[in-house]
JSON list of C-alpha atoms in Angstrom, two decimals:
[
{"chain": "Y", "resi": 1, "resn": "GLY", "atom": "CA", "xyz": [5.67, -98.82, -167.79]},
{"chain": "Y", "resi": 2, "resn": "ALA", "atom": "CA", "xyz": [7.50, -102.02, -167.05]},
{"chain": "Y", "resi": 3, "resn": "VAL", "atom": "CA", "xyz": [8.91, -104.05, -169.93]},
{"chain": "Y", "resi": 4, "resn": "VAL", "atom": "CA", "xyz": [8.21, -107.68, -170.67]},
{"chain": "Y", "resi": 5, "resn": "SER", "atom": "CA", "xyz": [10.24, -109.28, -173.43]},
{"chain": "Y", "resi": 6, "resn": "GLN", "atom": "CA", "xyz": [9.08, -112.42, -175.19]},
{"chain": "Y", "resi": 7, "resn": "HIS", "atom": "CA", "xyz": [11.25, -114.52, -177.48]},
{"chain": "Y", "resi": 8, "resn": "PRO", "atom": "CA", "xyz": [11.04, -115.63, -180.20]},
{"chain": "Y", "resi": 9, "resn": "SER", "atom": "CA", "xyz": [8.49, -113.42, -181.90]},
{"chain": "Y", "resi": 10, "resn": "ARG", "atom": "CA", "xyz": [7.91, -116.00, -184.62]},
{"chain": "Y", "resi": 11, "resn": "VAL", "atom": "CA", "xyz": [8.73, -119.68, -184.85]},
{"chain": "Y", "resi": 12, "resn": "ILE", "atom": "CA", "xyz": [7.98, -122.39, -187.34]},
{"chain": "Y", "resi": 13, "resn": "CYS", "atom": "CA", "xyz": [8.45, -125.97, -186.30]},
{"chain": "Y", "resi": 14, "resn": "LYS", "atom": "CA", "xyz": [7.75, -129.42, -187.63]},
{"chain": "Y", "resi": 15, "resn": "SER", "atom": "CA", "xyz": [4.92, -131.51, -186.28]},
{"chain": "Y", "resi": 16, "resn": "GLY", "atom": "CA", "xyz": [6.10, -133.68, -183.39]},
{"chain": "Y", "resi": 17, "resn": "THR", "atom": "CA", "xyz": [8.88, -131.41, -182.23]},
{"chain": "Y", "resi": 18, "resn": "SER", "atom": "CA", "xyz": [8.95, -129.20, -179.14]},
{"chain": "Y", "resi": 19, "resn": "VAL", "atom": "CA", "xyz": [9.21, -125.44, -178.99]},
{"chain": "Y", "resi": 20, "resn": "LYS", "atom": "CA", "xyz": [10.25, -123.25, -176.07]},
{"chain": "Y", "resi": 21, "resn": "ILE", "atom": "CA", "xyz": [9.05, -119.68, -175.66]},
{"chain": "Y", "resi": 22, "resn": "GLU", "atom": "CA", "xyz": [10.72, -117.37, -173.16]},
{"chain": "Y", "resi": 23, "resn": "CYS", "atom": "CA", "xyz": [9.18, -114.50, -171.26]},
{"chain": "Y", "resi": 24, "resn": "ARG", "atom": "CA", "xyz": [11.39, -112.10, -169.34]},
{"chain": "Y", "resi": 25, "resn": "SER", "atom": "CA", "xyz": [10.57, -109.15, -167.12]},
{"chain": "Y", "resi": 26, "resn": "LEU", "atom": "CA", "xyz": [13.37, -106.72, -167.86]},
{"chain": "Y", "resi": 27, "resn": "ASP", "atom": "CA", "xyz": [13.08, -104.09, -165.15]},
{"chain": "Y", "resi": 28, "resn": "PHE", "atom": "CA", "xyz": [11.00, -105.63, -162.41]},
{"chain": "Y", "resi": 29, "resn": "GLN", "atom": "CA", "xyz": [10.62, -108.89, -160.54]},
{"chain": "Y", "resi": 30, "resn": "ALA", "atom": "CA", "xyz": [7.60, -110.83, -161.70]},
{"chain": "Y", "resi": 31, "resn": "THR", "atom": "CA", "xyz": [6.14, -112.84, -158.88]},
{"chain": "Y", "resi": 32, "resn": "THR", "atom": "CA", "xyz": [3.30, -113.97, -161.10]},
{"chain": "Y", "resi": 33, "resn": "MET", "atom": "CA", "xyz": [3.33, -114.68, -164.81]},
{"chain": "Y", "resi": 34, "resn": "PHE", "atom": "CA", "xyz": [0.48, -115.61, -167.09]},
{"chain": "Y", "resi": 35, "resn": "TRP", "atom": "CA", "xyz": [0.38, -117.36, -170.43]},
{"chain": "Y", "resi": 36, "resn": "TYR", "atom": "CA", "xyz": [-2.39, -116.60, -172.90]},
{"chain": "Y", "resi": 37, "resn": "ARG", "atom": "CA", "xyz": [-3.31, -117.97, -176.27]},
{"chain": "Y", "resi": 38, "resn": "GLN", "atom": "CA", "xyz": [-4.98, -115.86, -178.92]},
{"chain": "Y", "resi": 39, "resn": "PHE", "atom": "CA", "xyz": [-6.74, -117.28, -181.94]},
{"chain": "Y", "resi": 40, "resn": "PRO", "atom": "CA", "xyz": [-7.33, -115.11, -185.01]},
{"chain": "Y", "resi": 41, "resn": "LYS", "atom": "CA", "xyz": [-9.96, -112.46, -184.40]},
{"chain": "Y", "resi": 42, "resn": "GLN", "atom": "CA", "xyz": [-10.61, -113.80, -180.91]},
{"chain": "Y", "resi": 43, "resn": "SER", "atom": "CA", "xyz": [-9.78, -112.77, -177.41]},
{"chain": "Y", "resi": 44, "resn": "LEU", "atom": "CA", "xyz": [-6.87, -113.77, -175.25]},
{"chain": "Y", "resi": 45, "resn": "MET", "atom": "CA", "xyz": [-7.61, -117.03, -173.48]},
{"chain": "Y", "resi": 46, "resn": "LEU", "atom": "CA", "xyz": [-5.74, -117.70, -170.26]},
{"chain": "Y", "resi": 47, "resn": "MET", "atom": "CA", "xyz": [-3.80, -120.96, -170.37]},
{"chain": "Y", "resi": 48, "resn": "ALA", "atom": "CA", "xyz": [-2.03, -120.95, -167.03]},
{"chain": "Y", "resi": 49, "resn": "THR", "atom": "CA", "xyz": [-0.79, -118.88, -164.12]},
{"chain": "Y", "resi": 50, "resn": "SER", "atom": "CA", "xyz": [2.59, -119.42, -162.52]},
{"chain": "Y", "resi": 51, "resn": "ASN", "atom": "CA", "xyz": [4.30, -118.12, -159.43]},
{"chain": "Y", "resi": 52, "resn": "GLU", "atom": "CA", "xyz": [8.05, -118.13, -159.10]},
{"chain": "Y", "resi": 53, "resn": "GLY", "atom": "CA", "xyz": [9.30, -121.39, -157.68]},
{"chain": "Y", "resi": 54, "resn": "SER", "atom": "CA", "xyz": [6.00, -123.22, -157.70]},
{"chain": "Y", "resi": 55, "resn": "LYS", "atom": "CA", "xyz": [3.97, -125.28, -160.13]},
{"chain": "Y", "resi": 56, "resn": "ALA", "atom": "CA", "xyz": [1.77, -123.54, -162.63]},
{"chain": "Y", "resi": 57, "resn": "THR", "atom": "CA", "xyz": [-1.99, -123.53, -162.29]},
{"chain": "Y", "resi": 58, "resn": "TYR", "atom": "CA", "xyz": [-3.61, -124.52, -165.56]},
{"chain": "Y", "resi": 59, "resn": "GLU", "atom": "CA", "xyz": [-7.02, -123.47, -166.79]},
{"chain": "Y", "resi": 60, "resn": "GLN", "atom": "CA", "xyz": [-9.62, -126.09, -167.45]},
{"chain": "Y", "resi": 61, "resn": "GLY", "atom": "CA", "xyz": [-9.06, -127.80, -170.77]},
{"chain": "Y", "resi": 62, "resn": "VAL", "atom": "CA", "xyz": [-5.37, -126.94, -171.04]},
{"chain": "Y", "resi": 63, "resn": "GLU", "atom": "CA", "xyz": [-3.11, -129.99, -171.12]},
{"chain": "Y", "resi": 64, "resn": "LYS", "atom": "CA", "xyz": [-0.35, -129.43, -168.59]},
{"chain": "Y", "resi": 65, "resn": "ASP", "atom": "CA", "xyz": [1.78, -132.21, -170.07]},
{"chain": "Y", "resi": 66, "resn": "LYS", "atom": "CA", "xyz": [1.62, -130.59, -173.47]},
{"chain": "Y", "resi": 67, "resn": "PHE", "atom": "CA", "xyz": [2.17, -127.01, -172.38]},
{"chain": "Y", "resi": 68, "resn": "LEU", "atom": "CA", "xyz": [5.00, -127.12, -169.87]},
{"chain": "Y", "resi": 69, "resn": "ILE", "atom": "CA", "xyz": [5.49, -123.96, -167.87]},
{"chain": "Y", "resi": 70, "resn": "ASN", "atom": "CA", "xyz": [8.55, -123.19, -165.79]},
{"chain": "Y", "resi": 71, "resn": "HIS", "atom": "CA", "xyz": [8.92, -120.09, -163.65]},
{"chain": "Y", "resi": 72, "resn": "ALA", "atom": "CA", "xyz": [12.35, -120.72, -162.20]},
{"chain": "Y", "resi": 73, "resn": "SER", "atom": "CA", "xyz": [13.27, -117.13, -161.40]},
{"chain": "Y", "resi": 74, "resn": "LEU", "atom": "CA", "xyz": [11.59, -113.81, -160.72]},
{"chain": "Y", "resi": 75, "resn": "THR", "atom": "CA", "xyz": [12.45, -112.58, -164.20]},
{"chain": "Y", "resi": 76, "resn": "LEU", "atom": "CA", "xyz": [11.96, -115.60, -166.42]},
{"chain": "Y", "resi": 77, "resn": "SER", "atom": "CA", "xyz": [9.14, -117.93, -167.32]},
{"chain": "Y", "resi": 78, "resn": "THR", "atom": "CA", "xyz": [9.16, -120.42, -170.17]},
{"chain": "Y", "resi": 79, "resn": "LEU", "atom": "CA", "xyz": [6.39, -122.17, -172.06]},
{"chain": "Y", "resi": 80, "resn": "THR", "atom": "CA", "xyz": [7.33, -125.35, -173.88]},
{"chain": "Y", "resi": 81, "resn": "VAL", "atom": "CA", "xyz": [4.90, -126.75, -176.40]},
{"chain": "Y", "resi": 82, "resn": "THR", "atom": "CA", "xyz": [5.72, -130.44, -176.51]},
{"chain": "Y", "resi": 83, "resn": "SER", "atom": "CA", "xyz": [5.07, -132.70, -179.48]},
{"chain": "Y", "resi": 84, "resn": "ALA", "atom": "CA", "xyz": [3.55, -129.82, -181.37]},
{"chain": "Y", "resi": 85, "resn": "HIS", "atom": "CA", "xyz": [0.77, -130.38, -183.87]},
{"chain": "Y", "resi": 86, "resn": "PRO", "atom": "CA", "xyz": [-0.75, -128.04, -186.46]},
{"chain": "Y", "resi": 87, "resn": "GLU", "atom": "CA", "xyz": [-3.69, -127.32, -184.17]},
{"chain": "Y", "resi": 88, "resn": "ASP", "atom": "CA", "xyz": [-1.22, -125.81, -181.69]},
{"chain": "Y", "resi": 89, "resn": "SER", "atom": "CA", "xyz": [-0.46, -123.08, -184.20]},
{"chain": "Y", "resi": 90, "resn": "SER", "atom": "CA", "xyz": [-1.47, -119.85, -182.56]},
{"chain": "Y", "resi": 91, "resn": "PHE", "atom": "CA", "xyz": [-0.34, -116.59, -181.03]},
{"chain": "Y", "resi": 92, "resn": "TYR", "atom": "CA", "xyz": [1.01, -117.03, -177.50]},
{"chain": "Y", "resi": 93, "resn": "ILE", "atom": "CA", "xyz": [1.31, -114.05, -175.18]},
{"chain": "Y", "resi": 94, "resn": "CYS", "atom": "CA", "xyz": [2.89, -113.83, -171.76]},
{"chain": "Y", "resi": 95, "resn": "SER", "atom": "CA", "xyz": [2.08, -111.35, -169.07]},
{"chain": "Y", "resi": 96, "resn": "ALA", "atom": "CA", "xyz": [3.85, -110.50, -165.83]},
{"chain": "Y", "resi": 97, "resn": "ARG", "atom": "CA", "xyz": [2.94, -108.81, -162.60]},
{"chain": "Y", "resi": 98, "resn": "SER", "atom": "CA", "xyz": [5.23, -107.62, -159.86]},
{"chain": "Y", "resi": 99, "resn": "THR", "atom": "CA", "xyz": [3.27, -108.38, -156.68]},
{"chain": "Y", "resi": 100, "resn": "PRO", "atom": "CA", "xyz": [0.19, -110.44, -155.91]},
{"chain": "Y", "resi": 101, "resn": "GLU", "atom": "CA", "xyz": [-1.68, -107.35, -154.72]},
{"chain": "Y", "resi": 102, "resn": "TYR", "atom": "CA", "xyz": [-0.80, -105.08, -157.63]},
{"chain": "Y", "resi": 103, "resn": "THR", "atom": "CA", "xyz": [-3.20, -106.03, -160.32]},
{"chain": "Y", "resi": 104, "resn": "GLU", "atom": "CA", "xyz": [-1.77, -104.22, -163.32]},
{"chain": "Y", "resi": 105, "resn": "ALA", "atom": "CA", "xyz": [-0.01, -106.67, -165.60]},
{"chain": "Y", "resi": 106, "resn": "PHE", "atom": "CA", "xyz": [2.43, -106.01, -168.43]},
{"chain": "Y", "resi": 107, "resn": "PHE", "atom": "CA", "xyz": [2.51, -107.94, -171.65]},
{"chain": "Y", "resi": 108, "resn": "GLY", "atom": "CA", "xyz": [5.11, -109.38, -173.94]},
{"chain": "Y", "resi": 109, "resn": "GLN", "atom": "CA", "xyz": [4.91, -108.82, -177.68]},
{"chain": "Y", "resi": 110, "resn": "GLY", "atom": "CA", "xyz": [3.70, -112.34, -178.32]},
{"chain": "Y", "resi": 111, "resn": "THR", "atom": "CA", "xyz": [5.00, -115.35, -180.23]},
{"chain": "Y", "resi": 112, "resn": "ARG", "atom": "CA", "xyz": [3.47, -116.56, -183.47]},
{"chain": "Y", "resi": 113, "resn": "LEU", "atom": "CA", "xyz": [3.84, -120.35, -183.55]},
{"chain": "Y", "resi": 114, "resn": "THR", "atom": "CA", "xyz": [3.27, -122.19, -186.80]},
{"chain": "Y", "resi": 115, "resn": "VAL", "atom": "CA", "xyz": [3.46, -125.97, -186.78]},
{"chain": "Y", "resi": 116, "resn": "VAL", "atom": "CA", "xyz": [3.87, -127.55, -190.21]},
{"chain": "Z", "resi": 1, "resn": "ALA", "atom": "CA", "xyz": [-17.49, -117.64, -164.19]},
{"chain": "Z", "resi": 2, "resn": "GLN", "atom": "CA", "xyz": [-16.85, -114.06, -165.02]},
{"chain": "Z", "resi": 3, "resn": "SER", "atom": "CA", "xyz": [-17.08, -112.96, -168.63]},
{"chain": "Z", "resi": 4, "resn": "VAL", "atom": "CA", "xyz": [-16.50, -109.79, -170.58]},
{"chain": "Z", "resi": 5, "resn": "SER", "atom": "CA", "xyz": [-18.53, -108.75, -173.61]},
{"chain": "Z", "resi": 6, "resn": "GLN", "atom": "CA", "xyz": [-17.48, -106.26, -176.23]},
{"chain": "Z", "resi": 7, "resn": "HIS", "atom": "CA", "xyz": [-20.36, -105.60, -178.53]},
{"chain": "Z", "resi": 8, "resn": "ASN", "atom": "CA", "xyz": [-18.54, -103.89, -181.35]},
{"chain": "Z", "resi": 9, "resn": "HIS", "atom": "CA", "xyz": [-16.24, -106.21, -183.24]},
{"chain": "Z", "resi": 10, "resn": "HIS", "atom": "CA", "xyz": [-15.18, -103.83, -185.99]},
{"chain": "Z", "resi": 11, "resn": "VAL", "atom": "CA", "xyz": [-15.67, -100.10, -186.00]},
{"chain": "Z", "resi": 12, "resn": "ILE", "atom": "CA", "xyz": [-14.78, -97.79, -188.86]},
{"chain": "Z", "resi": 13, "resn": "LEU", "atom": "CA", "xyz": [-14.66, -94.05, -188.24]},
{"chain": "Z", "resi": 14, "resn": "SER", "atom": "CA", "xyz": [-13.41, -90.98, -189.97]},
{"chain": "Z", "resi": 15, "resn": "GLU", "atom": "CA", "xyz": [-10.83, -88.78, -188.30]},
{"chain": "Z", "resi": 16, "resn": "ALA", "atom": "CA", "xyz": [-12.30, -86.34, -185.76]},
{"chain": "Z", "resi": 17, "resn": "ALA", "atom": "CA", "xyz": [-15.34, -88.55, -185.19]},
{"chain": "Z", "resi": 18, "resn": "SER", "atom": "CA", "xyz": [-16.27, -89.43, -181.63]},
{"chain": "Z", "resi": 19, "resn": "LEU", "atom": "CA", "xyz": [-15.71, -92.96, -180.35]},
{"chain": "Z", "resi": 20, "resn": "GLU", "atom": "CA", "xyz": [-17.51, -95.10, -177.84]},
{"chain": "Z", "resi": 21, "resn": "LEU", "atom": "CA", "xyz": [-16.71, -98.79, -177.43]},
{"chain": "Z", "resi": 22, "resn": "GLY", "atom": "CA", "xyz": [-18.96, -100.88, -175.25]},
{"chain": "Z", "resi": 23, "resn": "CYS", "atom": "CA", "xyz": [-17.82, -103.27, -172.54]},
{"chain": "Z", "resi": 24, "resn": "ASN", "atom": "CA", "xyz": [-19.97, -105.25, -170.13]},
{"chain": "Z", "resi": 25, "resn": "TYR", "atom": "CA", "xyz": [-18.88, -107.78, -167.54]},
{"chain": "Z", "resi": 26, "resn": "SER", "atom": "CA", "xyz": [-20.76, -110.44, -165.68]},
{"chain": "Z", "resi": 27, "resn": "TYR", "atom": "CA", "xyz": [-19.14, -110.61, -162.24]},
{"chain": "Z", "resi": 28, "resn": "GLY", "atom": "CA", "xyz": [-21.26, -109.16, -159.42]},
{"chain": "Z", "resi": 29, "resn": "GLY", "atom": "CA", "xyz": [-18.60, -108.49, -156.82]},
{"chain": "Z", "resi": 30, "resn": "THR", "atom": "CA", "xyz": [-15.75, -106.02, -156.59]},
{"chain": "Z", "resi": 31, "resn": "VAL", "atom": "CA", "xyz": [-13.88, -105.72, -159.85]},
{"chain": "Z", "resi": 32, "resn": "ASN", "atom": "CA", "xyz": [-10.95, -103.89, -161.32]},
{"chain": "Z", "resi": 33, "resn": "LEU", "atom": "CA", "xyz": [-11.42, -102.85, -164.94]},
{"chain": "Z", "resi": 34, "resn": "PHE", "atom": "CA", "xyz": [-8.97, -102.17, -167.72]},
{"chain": "Z", "resi": 35, "resn": "TRP", "atom": "CA", "xyz": [-8.78, -101.14, -171.33]},
{"chain": "Z", "resi": 36, "resn": "TYR", "atom": "CA", "xyz": [-5.79, -102.29, -173.33]},
{"chain": "Z", "resi": 37, "resn": "VAL", "atom": "CA", "xyz": [-4.81, -101.31, -176.85]},
{"chain": "Z", "resi": 38, "resn": "GLN", "atom": "CA", "xyz": [-2.82, -103.35, -179.34]},
{"chain": "Z", "resi": 39, "resn": "TYR", "atom": "CA", "xyz": [-1.38, -101.42, -182.24]},
{"chain": "Z", "resi": 40, "resn": "PRO", "atom": "CA", "xyz": [-0.50, -103.42, -185.35]},
{"chain": "Z", "resi": 41, "resn": "GLY", "atom": "CA", "xyz": [2.57, -105.54, -184.70]},
{"chain": "Z", "resi": 42, "resn": "GLN", "atom": "CA", "xyz": [2.95, -104.37, -181.13]},
{"chain": "Z", "resi": 43, "resn": "HIS", "atom": "CA", "xyz": [2.22, -105.74, -177.68]},
{"chain": "Z", "resi": 44, "resn": "LEU", "atom": "CA", "xyz": [-0.75, -104.91, -175.50]},
{"chain": "Z", "resi": 45, "resn": "GLN", "atom": "CA", "xyz": [-0.50, -101.55, -173.77]},
{"chain": "Z", "resi": 46, "resn": "LEU", "atom": "CA", "xyz": [-2.60, -100.25, -170.91]},
{"chain": "Z", "resi": 47, "resn": "LEU", "atom": "CA", "xyz": [-4.87, -97.35, -171.86]},
{"chain": "Z", "resi": 48, "resn": "LEU", "atom": "CA", "xyz": [-6.55, -96.85, -168.53]},
{"chain": "Z", "resi": 49, "resn": "LYS", "atom": "CA", "xyz": [-7.77, -98.67, -165.46]},
{"chain": "Z", "resi": 50, "resn": "TYR", "atom": "CA", "xyz": [-10.37, -98.40, -162.75]},
{"chain": "Z", "resi": 51, "resn": "PHE", "atom": "CA", "xyz": [-9.81, -99.71, -159.24]},
{"chain": "Z", "resi": 52, "resn": "SER", "atom": "CA", "xyz": [-12.00, -97.44, -157.09]},
{"chain": "Z", "resi": 53, "resn": "GLY", "atom": "CA", "xyz": [-13.05, -93.82, -156.60]},
{"chain": "Z", "resi": 54, "resn": "ASP", "atom": "CA", "xyz": [-14.20, -91.53, -159.40]},
{"chain": "Z", "resi": 55, "resn": "PRO", "atom": "CA", "xyz": [-16.01, -93.75, -161.93]},
{"chain": "Z", "resi": 56, "resn": "LEU", "atom": "CA", "xyz": [-14.87, -91.53, -164.78]},
{"chain": "Z", "resi": 57, "resn": "VAL", "atom": "CA", "xyz": [-11.32, -92.53, -165.54]},
{"chain": "Z", "resi": 58, "resn": "LYS", "atom": "CA", "xyz": [-8.96, -90.67, -167.83]},
{"chain": "Z", "resi": 59, "resn": "GLY", "atom": "CA", "xyz": [-6.23, -92.53, -169.61]},
{"chain": "Z", "resi": 60, "resn": "ILE", "atom": "CA", "xyz": [-3.49, -91.89, -172.10]},
{"chain": "Z", "resi": 61, "resn": "LYS", "atom": "CA", "xyz": [-3.91, -90.38, -175.56]},
{"chain": "Z", "resi": 62, "resn": "GLY", "atom": "CA", "xyz": [-7.17, -88.64, -174.72]},
{"chain": "Z", "resi": 63, "resn": "PHE", "atom": "CA", "xyz": [-9.13, -91.77, -173.88]},
{"chain": "Z", "resi": 64, "resn": "GLU", "atom": "CA", "xyz": [-11.53, -92.02, -170.98]},
{"chain": "Z", "resi": 65, "resn": "ALA", "atom": "CA", "xyz": [-13.90, -94.63, -169.63]},
{"chain": "Z", "resi": 66, "resn": "GLU", "atom": "CA", "xyz": [-16.86, -94.56, -167.32]},
{"chain": "Z", "resi": 67, "resn": "PHE", "atom": "CA", "xyz": [-17.61, -97.30, -164.82]},
{"chain": "Z", "resi": 68, "resn": "ILE", "atom": "CA", "xyz": [-21.36, -97.71, -164.30]},
{"chain": "Z", "resi": 69, "resn": "LYS", "atom": "CA", "xyz": [-21.79, -100.31, -161.61]},
{"chain": "Z", "resi": 70, "resn": "SER", "atom": "CA", "xyz": [-25.55, -100.67, -162.03]},
{"chain": "Z", "resi": 71, "resn": "LYS", "atom": "CA", "xyz": [-25.07, -101.52, -165.69]},
{"chain": "Z", "resi": 72, "resn": "PHE", "atom": "CA", "xyz": [-21.93, -103.63, -165.23]},
{"chain": "Z", "resi": 73, "resn": "SER", "atom": "CA", "xyz": [-20.37, -101.49, -167.91]},
{"chain": "Z", "resi": 74, "resn": "PHE", "atom": "CA", "xyz": [-17.05, -99.82, -168.57]},
{"chain": "Z", "resi": 75, "resn": "ASN", "atom": "CA", "xyz": [-17.33, -98.09, -171.93]},
{"chain": "Z", "resi": 76, "resn": "LEU", "atom": "CA", "xyz": [-14.35, -96.48, -173.59]},
{"chain": "Z", "resi": 77, "resn": "ARG", "atom": "CA", "xyz": [-14.68, -93.04, -175.15]},
{"chain": "Z", "resi": 78, "resn": "LYS", "atom": "CA", "xyz": [-12.67, -90.52, -177.09]},
{"chain": "Z", "resi": 79, "resn": "PRO", "atom": "CA", "xyz": [-14.19, -87.26, -178.36]},
{"chain": "Z", "resi": 80, "resn": "SER", "atom": "CA", "xyz": [-12.11, -87.04, -181.54]},
{"chain": "Z", "resi": 81, "resn": "VAL", "atom": "CA", "xyz": [-10.22, -89.99, -182.98]},
{"chain": "Z", "resi": 82, "resn": "GLN", "atom": "CA", "xyz": [-7.06, -89.82, -185.04]},
{"chain": "Z", "resi": 83, "resn": "TRP", "atom": "CA", "xyz": [-5.72, -92.08, -187.76]},
{"chain": "Z", "resi": 84, "resn": "SER", "atom": "CA", "xyz": [-3.07, -93.23, -185.27]},
{"chain": "Z", "resi": 85, "resn": "ASP", "atom": "CA", "xyz": [-5.81, -94.68, -183.05]},
{"chain": "Z", "resi": 86, "resn": "THR", "atom": "CA", "xyz": [-6.27, -97.51, -185.53]},
{"chain": "Z", "resi": 87, "resn": "ALA", "atom": "CA", "xyz": [-5.74, -100.60, -183.38]},
{"chain": "Z", "resi": 88, "resn": "GLU", "atom": "CA", "xyz": [-7.40, -103.44, -181.52]},
{"chain": "Z", "resi": 89, "resn": "TYR", "atom": "CA", "xyz": [-8.97, -102.52, -178.19]},
{"chain": "Z", "resi": 90, "resn": "PHE", "atom": "CA", "xyz": [-9.54, -105.00, -175.39]},
{"chain": "Z", "resi": 91, "resn": "CYS", "atom": "CA", "xyz": [-11.61, -104.59, -172.26]},
{"chain": "Z", "resi": 92, "resn": "ALA", "atom": "CA", "xyz": [-10.47, -106.71, -169.31]},
{"chain": "Z", "resi": 93, "resn": "VAL", "atom": "CA", "xyz": [-11.66, -107.46, -165.81]},
{"chain": "Z", "resi": 94, "resn": "ILE", "atom": "CA", "xyz": [-10.11, -108.88, -162.69]},
{"chain": "Z", "resi": 95, "resn": "HIS", "atom": "CA", "xyz": [-11.81, -109.53, -159.39]},
{"chain": "Z", "resi": 96, "resn": "THR", "atom": "CA", "xyz": [-10.56, -110.46, -155.97]},
{"chain": "Z", "resi": 97, "resn": "GLY", "atom": "CA", "xyz": [-9.80, -114.13, -155.79]},
{"chain": "Z", "resi": 98, "resn": "ARG", "atom": "CA", "xyz": [-8.82, -114.31, -159.44]},
{"chain": "Z", "resi": 99, "resn": "ARG", "atom": "CA", "xyz": [-5.27, -113.37, -160.29]},
{"chain": "Z", "resi": 100, "resn": "ALA", "atom": "CA", "xyz": [-5.53, -113.23, -164.04]},
{"chain": "Z", "resi": 101, "resn": "LEU", "atom": "CA", "xyz": [-7.32, -110.84, -166.35]},
{"chain": "Z", "resi": 102, "resn": "THR", "atom": "CA", "xyz": [-10.38, -111.95, -168.26]},
{"chain": "Z", "resi": 103, "resn": "PHE", "atom": "CA", "xyz": [-10.50, -110.32, -171.66]},
{"chain": "Z", "resi": 104, "resn": "GLY", "atom": "CA", "xyz": [-13.29, -109.37, -173.97]},
{"chain": "Z", "resi": 105, "resn": "SER", "atom": "CA", "xyz": [-13.17, -110.45, -177.59]},
{"chain": "Z", "resi": 106, "resn": "GLY", "atom": "CA", "xyz": [-11.70, -107.16, -178.71]},
{"chain": "Z", "resi": 107, "resn": "THR", "atom": "CA", "xyz": [-12.82, -104.38, -181.02]},
{"chain": "Z", "resi": 108, "resn": "ARG", "atom": "CA", "xyz": [-10.92, -103.52, -184.15]},
{"chain": "Z", "resi": 109, "resn": "LEU", "atom": "CA", "xyz": [-10.98, -99.79, -184.72]},
{"chain": "Z", "resi": 110, "resn": "GLN", "atom": "CA", "xyz": [-10.15, -98.47, -188.14]},
{"chain": "Z", "resi": 111, "resn": "VAL", "atom": "CA", "xyz": [-9.83, -94.72, -188.50]},
{"chain": "Z", "resi": 112, "resn": "GLN", "atom": "CA", "xyz": [-9.89, -93.40, -192.01]},
{"chain": "Z", "resi": 113, "resn": "PRO", "atom": "CA", "xyz": [-8.02, -90.20, -192.81]}
]
């Protein structure tokens, strides 16, 4: 299957700083990318959906000014957690899909964010 | 809003035992259904998917799932599990008009040798 690479896999940052997570589709062009958040022993919760070159669509309850998403190219999307706080500590997973009609999505390995 | 329910949160089996993990969804229209597996320390991988046609779907590693429309279910099965099947299993649904997958809460499968 297609490969989605997410970086970094783990990051620890101080409260109040910003953290950027990258998601790359290595062998296909991702017209749509998704960002999920996973709490311990819970499911993946969709945060936002982004299409290349356009603004992301955020799910209800997700602060778009806090979780900045950029999908500047067909192979790269970034999630920036701004002014991070301990409650932002979580596992963030990106997913990418090649066409709007093709519904199978491929997942990155996730990023464990710890805010201290 | 659509939702996905996985009834078994933690399942412990011995090797060679049969497996069935339940998955029910709430959306009444046309859906596409998926089972993903997450091995320890690894990313989500697709086990199998149902878009249309034969409701009995065969996936990788001996897994299969049956789509029963009248029951809004898509249960995952394997006749004989192996220790290497120890992982977290997620059922997911997508329907037309919604671009992203909706996941169930996951089932942790532990297979004892």
